[in-house]
Amino acid sequence: MSTTHLIDNKTLHNSFHTIGLVGCPRNDVNLQMHKNLFQWLSEKGYQVLVEKSVGERLDLPAQHLAGLDEIGTRAQLAIVIGGDGNMLGRARILAKYDIALIGINRGNLGFLTDIDPKNAYAQLEACLDRGEFFVEERFLLETAIEREGQIIATSNAVNEAVIHPAKIAHMIDFHVYIDDKLAFSQRSDGLIISTPTGSTAYSLSAGGPILTPQLNAIALVPMFPHTLSSRPLVIDGESKISIRFADYNTPQLEVGCDSQVALPFPPDDVVHIYKSKHKLRLLHLKNYNYYNVLSTKLGWLRNSA
């Protein structure tokens, strides 16, 4: 079963009434693109909501300021200005709402942010005025920490959940169960559990496989394993992963979600990771091609003779 669902844009195109502007790139000190986009969208007749921390810096009227949850509730489209980190942070919150996201790349790699800032207005005009886009749904991971039979902490992840020691580089011993069946035991620096979206991120740098977005699959990638027989494992996306730890591990462990949210826990706890019920709805330009993005970002293209 595919994890990537393409949504017909005809109905969606006509439903864009309120648009959110979110994200805050570190190097955009003056927030000029936010200013220009706010003005441009307002002149086109859209109701524009700006992420509160950004809108306050722009001295916008109070009726245009909103938190991410309010933007998710009221807007039909969110434009994320920034790099993939900005997209990840906003997507984890906005995924639980019926809202599409499109990114203007103000970062480095830009795997999740389609729009080139040099052509932003022409590309947005093609989306908003002519409906030249499609929406792709991608799944997220849910992470839950169980203590004495009770779930005591949860978070979601667009890219990956990473289990590792909390303070210092130190090997840990753990057992991985898939659908309540022991799959393997391992001694390593940690474990990366990645979605197809995250397979080109931290997982890739650790030697994990690239999973195309339409795959209903999860990759488990060991971090510096103690034995050469430890290899990445790809499992069905509907599987539930449970991880138990040896009691002689370092007293504080941690699971990180997209390198932005950290959930600490002791080795007596159990970590559960499974597909979230929420989906990230990415709006892509009509000519978007995943393989072009992949080959460009990873330097696979060769100069023609």
mmCIF file of C-alpha atoms in Angstrom:
data_model
loop_
_atom_site.group_PDB
_atom_site.id
_atom_site.type_symbol
_atom_site.label_atom_id
_atom_site.label_comp_id
_atom_site.label_asym_id
_atom_site.label_seq_id
_atom_site.Cartn_x
_atom_site.Cartn_y
_atom_site.Cartn_z
ATOM 1 C CA MET A 1 0.000 0.000 0.000
ATOM 2 C CA SER A 2 1.369 3.400 -0.970
ATOM 3 C CA THR A 3 2.166 5.950 1.726
ATOM 4 C CA THR A 4 2.050 8.858 -0.700
ATOM 5 C CA HIS A 5 -1.392 9.944 -1.812
ATOM 6 C CA LEU A 6 -1.866 12.590 -4.474
ATOM 7 C CA ILE A 7 -4.839 14.871 -3.886
ATOM 8 C CA ASP A 8 -6.837 16.451 -6.711
ATOM 9 C CA ASN A 9 -6.083 20.165 -6.704
ATOM 10 C CA LYS A 10 -9.278 21.442 -8.325
ATOM 11 C CA THR A 11 -11.335 21.544 -5.149
ATOM 12 C CA LEU A 12 -8.354 22.537 -3.018
ATOM 13 C CA HIS A 13 -7.403 25.378 -5.355
ATOM 14 C CA ASN A 14 -10.779 27.046 -4.834
ATOM 15 C CA SER A 15 -10.656 26.592 -1.060
ATOM 16 C CA PHE A 16 -7.599 28.756 -0.374
ATOM 17 C CA HIS A 17 -9.113 31.709 1.485
ATOM 18 C CA THR A 18 -6.774 32.037 4.448
ATOM 19 C CA ILE A 19 -3.022 31.543 4.091
ATOM 20 C CA GLY A 20 -0.492 31.267 6.904
ATOM 21 C CA LEU A 21 3.070 32.579 6.711
ATOM 22 C CA VAL A 22 5.307 30.586 9.046
ATOM 23 C CA GLY A 23 8.995 29.912 9.584
ATOM 24 C CA CYS A 24 11.871 32.172 10.493
ATOM 25 C CA PRO A 25 15.239 31.577 8.772
ATOM 26 C CA ARG A 26 18.250 32.398 10.940
ATOM 27 C CA ASN A 27 19.943 34.483 8.252
ATOM 28 C CA ASP A 28 16.865 36.538 7.294
ATOM 29 C CA VAL A 29 17.437 39.289 9.844
ATOM 30 C CA ASN A 30 15.088 41.813 8.274
ATOM 31 C CA LEU A 31 12.353 39.307 7.370
ATOM 32 C CA GLN A 32 12.027 41.049 4.034
ATOM 33 C CA MET A 33 10.425 38.093 2.301
ATOM 34 C CA HIS A 34 7.795 37.848 5.028
ATOM 35 C CA LYS A 35 7.021 41.550 4.569
ATOM 36 C CA ASN A 36 6.778 41.293 0.798
ATOM 37 C CA LEU A 37 4.716 38.105 0.819
ATOM 38 C CA PHE A 38 2.294 39.480 3.402
ATOM 39 C CA GLN A 39 1.693 42.540 1.243
ATOM 40 C CA TRP A 40 1.465 40.531 -1.993
ATOM 41 C CA LEU A 41 -1.026 38.002 -0.622
ATOM 42 C CA SER A 42 -3.110 40.718 1.034
ATOM 43 C CA GLU A 43 -3.333 42.617 -2.254
ATOM 44 C CA LYS A 44 -4.562 39.420 -3.902
ATOM 45 C CA GLY A 45 -7.454 39.331 -1.467
ATOM 46 C CA TYR A 46 -6.304 36.525 0.846
ATOM 47 C CA GLN A 47 -6.718 36.647 4.583
ATOM 48 C CA VAL A 48 -3.123 36.300 5.823
ATOM 49 C CA LEU A 49 -2.104 34.965 9.227
ATOM 50 C CA VAL A 50 1.534 35.333 10.240
ATOM 51 C CA GLU A 51 3.268 33.213 12.871
ATOM 52 C CA LYS A 52 3.089 35.356 15.974
ATOM 53 C CA SER A 53 6.799 35.651 16.744
ATOM 54 C CA VAL A 54 7.456 36.861 13.179
ATOM 55 C CA GLY A 55 4.393 39.110 12.901
ATOM 56 C CA GLU A 56 5.329 40.937 16.094
ATOM 57 C CA ARG A 57 8.764 41.722 14.665
ATOM 58 C CA LEU A 58 7.046 43.114 11.569
ATOM 59 C CA ASP A 59 4.661 45.227 13.697
ATOM 60 C CA LEU A 60 1.632 43.736 11.961
ATOM 61 C CA PRO A 61 -1.888 44.380 13.309
ATOM 62 C CA ALA A 62 -3.053 41.920 15.958
ATOM 63 C CA GLN A 63 -5.699 40.366 13.694
ATOM 64 C CA HIS A 64 -2.931 39.015 11.450
ATOM 65 C CA LEU A 65 -0.958 37.345 14.269
ATOM 66 C CA ALA A 66 -1.572 33.711 15.179
ATOM 67 C CA GLY A 67 0.056 30.718 16.795
ATOM 68 C CA LEU A 68 0.694 27.578 14.772
ATOM 69 C CA ASP A 69 -2.360 25.793 16.149
ATOM 70 C CA GLU A 70 -4.617 28.702 15.212
ATOM 71 C CA ILE A 71 -3.080 28.813 11.726
ATOM 72 C CA GLY A 72 -3.705 25.077 11.420
ATOM 73 C CA THR A 73 -7.341 25.552 12.414
ATOM 74 C CA ARG A 74 -8.130 28.624 10.293
ATOM 75 C CA ALA A 75 -5.882 28.464 7.208
ATOM 76 C CA GLN A 76 -6.067 26.147 4.214
ATOM 77 C CA LEU A 77 -2.431 26.672 3.170
ATOM 78 C CA ALA A 78 0.758 27.443 5.077
ATOM 79 C CA ILE A 79 3.787 28.879 3.314
ATOM 80 C CA VAL A 80 6.940 27.941 5.224
ATOM 81 C CA ILE A 81 9.827 30.357 4.708
ATOM 82 C CA GLY A 82 13.150 28.764 5.620
ATOM 83 C CA GLY A 83 15.059 25.542 5.214
ATOM 84 C CA ASP A 84 14.111 21.956 5.991
ATOM 85 C CA GLY A 85 14.508 22.586 9.729
ATOM 86 C CA ASN A 86 11.790 25.221 9.633
ATOM 87 C CA MET A 87 9.575 22.894 7.618
ATOM 88 C CA LEU A 88 10.108 20.014 10.075
ATOM 89 C CA GLY A 89 9.332 22.116 13.133
ATOM 90 C CA ARG A 90 6.120 23.531 11.671
ATOM 91 C CA ALA A 91 5.046 20.279 10.017
ATOM 92 C CA ARG A 92 5.094 18.316 13.293
ATOM 93 C CA ILE A 93 2.490 20.732 14.695
ATOM 94 C CA LEU A 94 0.456 21.438 11.565
ATOM 95 C CA ALA A 95 0.207 17.800 10.438
ATOM 96 C CA LYS A 96 -2.757 17.211 12.747
ATOM 97 C CA TYR A 97 -4.774 19.836 10.871
ATOM 98 C CA ASP A 98 -6.308 19.708 7.395
ATOM 99 C CA ILE A 99 -3.803 22.146 5.906
ATOM 100 C CA ALA A 100 -1.333 21.928 3.022
ATOM 101 C CA LEU A 101 2.250 23.181 3.359
ATOM 102 C CA ILE A 102 4.636 24.527 0.749
ATOM 103 C CA GLY A 103 8.161 25.749 1.441
ATOM 104 C CA ILE A 104 10.245 28.626 0.130
ATOM 105 C CA ASN A 105 13.845 27.490 0.492
ATOM 106 C CA ARG A 106 15.948 29.920 2.519
ATOM 107 C CA GLY A 107 18.200 27.171 3.866
ATOM 108 C CA ASN A 108 20.812 24.817 2.432
ATOM 109 C CA LEU A 109 19.587 21.457 1.117
ATOM 110 C CA GLY A 110 15.888 22.120 0.716
ATOM 111 C CA PHE A 111 14.596 18.562 0.264
ATOM 112 C CA LEU A 112 11.201 19.651 1.626
ATOM 113 C CA THR A 113 11.079 23.249 0.422
ATOM 114 C CA ASP A 114 10.252 23.395 -3.281
ATOM 115 C CA ILE A 115 10.129 27.070 -4.144
ATOM 116 C CA ASP A 116 13.209 28.971 -5.257
ATOM 117 C CA PRO A 117 13.148 32.394 -3.534
ATOM 118 C CA LYS A 118 14.323 34.048 -6.775
ATOM 119 C CA ASN A 119 11.162 32.841 -8.536
ATOM 120 C CA ALA A 120 8.856 32.747 -5.530
ATOM 121 C CA TYR A 121 6.133 35.055 -6.803
ATOM 122 C CA ALA A 122 5.849 33.480 -10.245
ATOM 123 C CA GLN A 123 5.731 29.991 -8.734
ATOM 124 C CA LEU A 124 3.205 30.959 -6.061
ATOM 125 C CA GLU A 125 1.091 32.687 -8.695
ATOM 126 C CA ALA A 126 1.026 29.459 -10.729
ATOM 127 C CA CYS A 127 -0.207 27.624 -7.621
ATOM 128 C CA LEU A 128 -2.710 30.158 -6.345
ATOM 129 C CA ASP A 129 -4.061 31.644 -9.576
ATOM 130 C CA ARG A 130 -3.874 28.714 -11.974
ATOM 131 C CA GLY A 131 -3.949 25.715 -9.655
ATOM 132 C CA GLU A 132 -0.732 24.285 -11.094
ATOM 133 C CA PHE A 133 0.165 22.059 -8.170
ATOM 134 C CA PHE A 134 -0.527 18.723 -6.535
ATOM 135 C CA VAL A 135 -0.630 17.687 -2.894
ATOM 136 C CA GLU A 136 1.304 14.698 -1.610
ATOM 137 C CA GLU A 137 0.618 13.040 1.744
ATOM 138 C CA ARG A 138 3.521 11.585 3.716
ATOM 139 C CA PHE A 139 3.343 9.741 6.990
ATOM 140 C CA LEU A 140 4.942 10.704 10.291
ATOM 141 C CA LEU A 141 6.187 8.563 13.150
ATOM 142 C CA GLU A 142 4.743 8.633 16.647
ATOM 143 C CA THR A 143 7.084 8.003 19.571
ATOM 144 C CA ALA A 144 5.776 6.970 22.982
ATOM 145 C CA ILE A 145 7.678 6.215 26.187
ATOM 146 C CA GLU A 146 6.117 3.595 28.469
ATOM 147 C CA ARG A 147 6.865 3.470 32.170
ATOM 148 C CA GLU A 148 5.318 0.795 34.407
ATOM 149 C CA GLY A 149 2.542 0.219 31.900
ATOM 150 C CA GLN A 150 1.708 3.905 31.414
ATOM 151 C CA ILE A 151 2.598 6.214 28.494
ATOM 152 C CA ILE A 152 4.420 9.137 30.104
ATOM 153 C CA ALA A 153 5.653 11.090 27.040
ATOM 154 C CA THR A 154 4.947 11.278 23.302
ATOM 155 C CA SER A 155 6.143 13.196 20.269
ATOM 156 C CA ASN A 156 5.951 12.856 16.509
ATOM 157 C CA ALA A 157 8.626 13.019 13.823
ATOM 158 C CA VAL A 158 8.573 13.795 10.121
ATOM 159 C CA ASN A 159 12.094 12.503 9.434
ATOM 160 C CA GLU A 160 13.246 10.167 12.173
ATOM 161 C CA ALA A 161 13.321 9.142 15.797
ATOM 162 C CA VAL A 162 16.839 8.547 17.152
ATOM 163 C CA ILE A 163 17.603 6.597 20.318
ATOM 164 C CA HIS A 164 20.951 7.334 21.964
ATOM 165 C CA PRO A 165 22.621 8.106 25.319
ATOM 166 C CA ALA A 166 21.515 11.470 26.683
ATOM 167 C CA LYS A 167 24.838 12.986 27.752
ATOM 168 C CA ILE A 168 27.951 11.390 26.282
ATOM 169 C CA ALA A 169 28.882 9.108 23.405
ATOM 170 C CA HIS A 170 28.493 5.658 24.914
ATOM 171 C CA MET A 171 27.418 2.294 23.571
ATOM 172 C CA ILE A 172 24.043 1.001 24.678
ATOM 173 C CA ASP A 173 22.544 -2.506 24.713
ATOM 174 C CA PHE A 174 18.960 -2.947 23.597
ATOM 175 C CA HIS A 175 16.454 -5.402 22.146
ATOM 176 C CA VAL A 176 14.211 -4.480 19.221
ATOM 177 C CA TYR A 177 10.746 -6.009 18.938
ATOM 178 C CA ILE A 178 8.671 -5.689 15.768
ATOM 179 C CA ASP A 179 4.963 -6.305 16.271
ATOM 180 C CA ASP A 180 5.808 -7.750 19.710
ATOM 181 C CA LYS A 181 8.251 -10.299 18.293
ATOM 182 C CA LEU A 182 11.955 -10.098 19.104
ATOM 183 C CA ALA A 183 13.716 -9.055 15.899
ATOM 184 C CA PHE A 184 17.295 -8.479 17.061
ATOM 185 C CA SER A 185 19.532 -7.401 19.928
ATOM 186 C CA GLN A 186 22.223 -4.851 19.418
ATOM 187 C CA ARG A 187 25.102 -3.022 21.032
ATOM 188 C CA SER A 188 25.727 0.305 19.334
ATOM 189 C CA ASP A 189 25.791 4.070 19.818
ATOM 190 C CA GLY A 190 22.083 4.160 19.075
ATOM 191 C CA LEU A 191 19.375 3.463 16.533
ATOM 192 C CA ILE A 192 17.763 5.628 13.851
ATOM 193 C CA ILE A 193 14.156 4.852 12.937
ATOM 194 C CA SER A 194 13.380 6.710 9.715
ATOM 195 C CA THR A 195 10.404 7.476 7.500
ATOM 196 C CA PRO A 196 10.855 7.581 3.701
ATOM 197 C CA THR A 197 10.926 11.384 4.032
ATOM 198 C CA GLY A 198 13.788 11.133 6.525
ATOM 199 C CA SER A 199 15.724 8.550 4.545
ATOM 200 C CA THR A 200 17.682 11.357 2.830
ATOM 201 C CA ALA A 201 18.516 13.022 6.162
ATOM 202 C CA TYR A 202 20.331 11.666 9.242
ATOM 203 C CA SER A 203 19.590 8.073 8.237
ATOM 204 C CA LEU A 204 21.445 8.516 4.946
ATOM 205 C CA SER A 205 24.539 9.885 6.697
ATOM 206 C CA ALA A 206 24.589 6.747 8.866
ATOM 207 C CA GLY A 207 24.544 4.455 5.826
ATOM 208 C CA GLY A 208 20.797 3.900 5.638
ATOM 209 C CA PRO A 209 18.891 3.247 2.405
ATOM 210 C CA ILE A 210 17.039 5.886 0.408
ATOM 211 C CA LEU A 211 13.311 5.126 0.481
ATOM 212 C CA THR A 212 11.176 6.826 -2.147
ATOM 213 C CA PRO A 213 8.251 8.750 -0.623
ATOM 214 C CA GLN A 214 5.535 6.419 -1.926
ATOM 215 C CA LEU A 215 6.891 3.427 0.010
ATOM 216 C CA ASN A 216 4.943 2.272 3.039
ATOM 217 C CA ALA A 217 8.141 1.405 4.883
ATOM 218 C CA ILE A 218 10.270 2.293 7.892
ATOM 219 C CA ALA A 219 14.076 1.977 8.008
ATOM 220 C CA LEU A 220 15.974 0.928 11.137
ATOM 221 C CA VAL A 221 19.598 2.054 10.916
ATOM 222 C CA PRO A 222 22.192 1.209 13.605
ATOM 223 C CA MET A 223 24.618 3.918 14.700
ATOM 224 C CA PHE A 224 28.201 2.615 14.892
ATOM 225 C CA PRO A 225 27.218 -0.962 15.813
ATOM 226 C CA HIS A 226 29.638 -3.144 17.765
ATOM 227 C CA THR A 227 29.440 -5.975 15.200
ATOM 228 C CA LEU A 228 29.872 -5.881 11.426
ATOM 229 C CA SER A 229 26.799 -8.102 11.028
ATOM 230 C CA SER A 230 24.498 -5.242 12.055
ATOM 231 C CA ARG A 231 22.879 -3.803 8.955
ATOM 232 C CA PRO A 232 20.008 -1.427 8.151
ATOM 233 C CA LEU A 233 16.629 -3.110 8.120
ATOM 234 C CA VAL A 234 13.548 -1.980 6.159
ATOM 235 C CA ILE A 235 10.194 -3.085 7.540
ATOM 236 C CA ASP A 236 6.531 -2.624 6.715
ATOM 237 C CA GLY A 237 5.215 0.834 7.539
ATOM 238 C CA GLU A 238 2.329 -0.582 9.556
ATOM 239 C CA SER A 239 4.688 -2.288 12.009
ATOM 240 C CA LYS A 240 5.000 -1.279 15.637
ATOM 241 C CA ILE A 241 8.568 -1.080 16.934
ATOM 242 C CA SER A 242 9.269 -1.549 20.648
ATOM 243 C CA ILE A 243 12.713 -1.162 22.190
ATOM 244 C CA ARG A 244 13.784 -2.474 25.585
ATOM 245 C CA PHE A 245 17.102 -1.717 27.241
ATOM 246 C CA ALA A 246 19.563 -3.604 29.412
ATOM 247 C CA ASP A 247 19.511 -2.289 32.995
ATOM 248 C CA TYR A 248 23.275 -1.711 33.023
ATOM 249 C CA ASN A 249 23.031 0.990 30.341
ATOM 250 C CA THR A 250 23.947 4.591 31.106
ATOM 251 C CA PRO A 251 21.348 5.956 33.584
ATOM 252 C CA GLN A 252 19.880 8.453 31.145
ATOM 253 C CA LEU A 253 18.856 7.698 27.565
ATOM 254 C CA GLU A 254 17.065 9.884 25.058
ATOM 255 C CA VAL A 255 14.915 9.650 21.960
ATOM 256 C CA GLY A 256 15.219 12.633 19.634
ATOM 257 C CA CYS A 257 12.524 13.508 17.102
ATOM 258 C CA ASP A 258 13.841 15.298 13.997
ATOM 259 C CA SER A 259 16.767 16.532 16.143
ATOM 260 C CA GLN A 260 14.377 19.150 17.520
ATOM 261 C CA VAL A 261 12.448 17.433 20.335
ATOM 262 C CA ALA A 262 14.216 15.344 22.990
ATOM 263 C CA LEU A 263 12.454 12.887 25.304
ATOM 264 C CA PRO A 264 14.761 11.646 28.114
ATOM 265 C CA PHE A 265 14.117 8.328 29.845
ATOM 266 C CA PRO A 266 15.892 5.742 32.049
ATOM 267 C CA PRO A 267 16.731 2.231 30.746
ATOM 268 C CA ASP A 268 13.788 0.689 32.631
ATOM 269 C CA ASP A 269 11.355 2.387 30.230
ATOM 270 C CA VAL A 270 10.176 0.985 26.905
ATOM 271 C CA VAL A 271 10.128 3.060 23.708
ATOM 272 C CA HIS A 272 7.377 2.432 21.161
ATOM 273 C CA ILE A 273 7.548 3.841 17.613
ATOM 274 C CA TYR A 274 4.822 3.466 14.995
ATOM 275 C CA LYS A 275 3.116 5.295 12.167
ATOM 276 C CA SER A 276 1.214 8.394 13.288
ATOM 277 C CA LYS A 277 -2.455 8.804 12.442
ATOM 278 C CA HIS A 278 -1.602 12.299 11.141
ATOM 279 C CA LYS A 279 -0.098 13.028 7.730
ATOM 280 C CA LEU A 280 2.054 15.789 6.321
ATOM 281 C CA ARG A 281 0.336 17.307 3.278
ATOM 282 C CA LEU A 282 3.042 18.773 1.026
ATOM 283 C CA LEU A 283 1.969 21.020 -1.822
ATOM 284 C CA HIS A 284 4.305 20.647 -4.813
ATOM 285 C CA LEU A 285 4.658 22.645 -7.995
ATOM 286 C CA LYS A 286 3.202 20.921 -11.045
ATOM 287 C CA ASN A 287 6.650 20.129 -12.480
ATOM 288 C CA TYR A 288 8.009 18.677 -9.202
ATOM 289 C CA ASN A 289 10.022 15.502 -9.768
ATOM 290 C CA TYR A 290 11.364 13.677 -6.714
ATOM 291 C CA TYR A 291 14.198 12.076 -8.679
ATOM 292 C CA ASN A 292 15.351 15.439 -10.003
ATOM 293 C CA VAL A 293 15.462 16.754 -6.443
ATOM 294 C CA LEU A 294 17.358 13.681 -5.289
ATOM 295 C CA SER A 295 19.959 13.751 -8.038
ATOM 296 C CA THR A 296 20.464 17.510 -7.704
ATOM 297 C CA LYS A 297 20.791 17.591 -3.903
ATOM 298 C CA LEU A 298 23.068 14.536 -3.779
ATOM 299 C CA GLY A 299 25.223 15.596 -6.717
ATOM 300 C CA TRP A 300 24.344 12.674 -8.944
ATOM 301 C CA LEU A 301 24.024 14.805 -12.088
ATOM 302 C CA ARG A 302 27.012 14.856 -14.404
ATOM 303 C CA ASN A 303 27.887 17.721 -16.692
ATOM 304 C CA SER A 304 27.049 16.891 -20.276
ATOM 305 C CA ALA A 305 29.984 16.698 -22.652
#
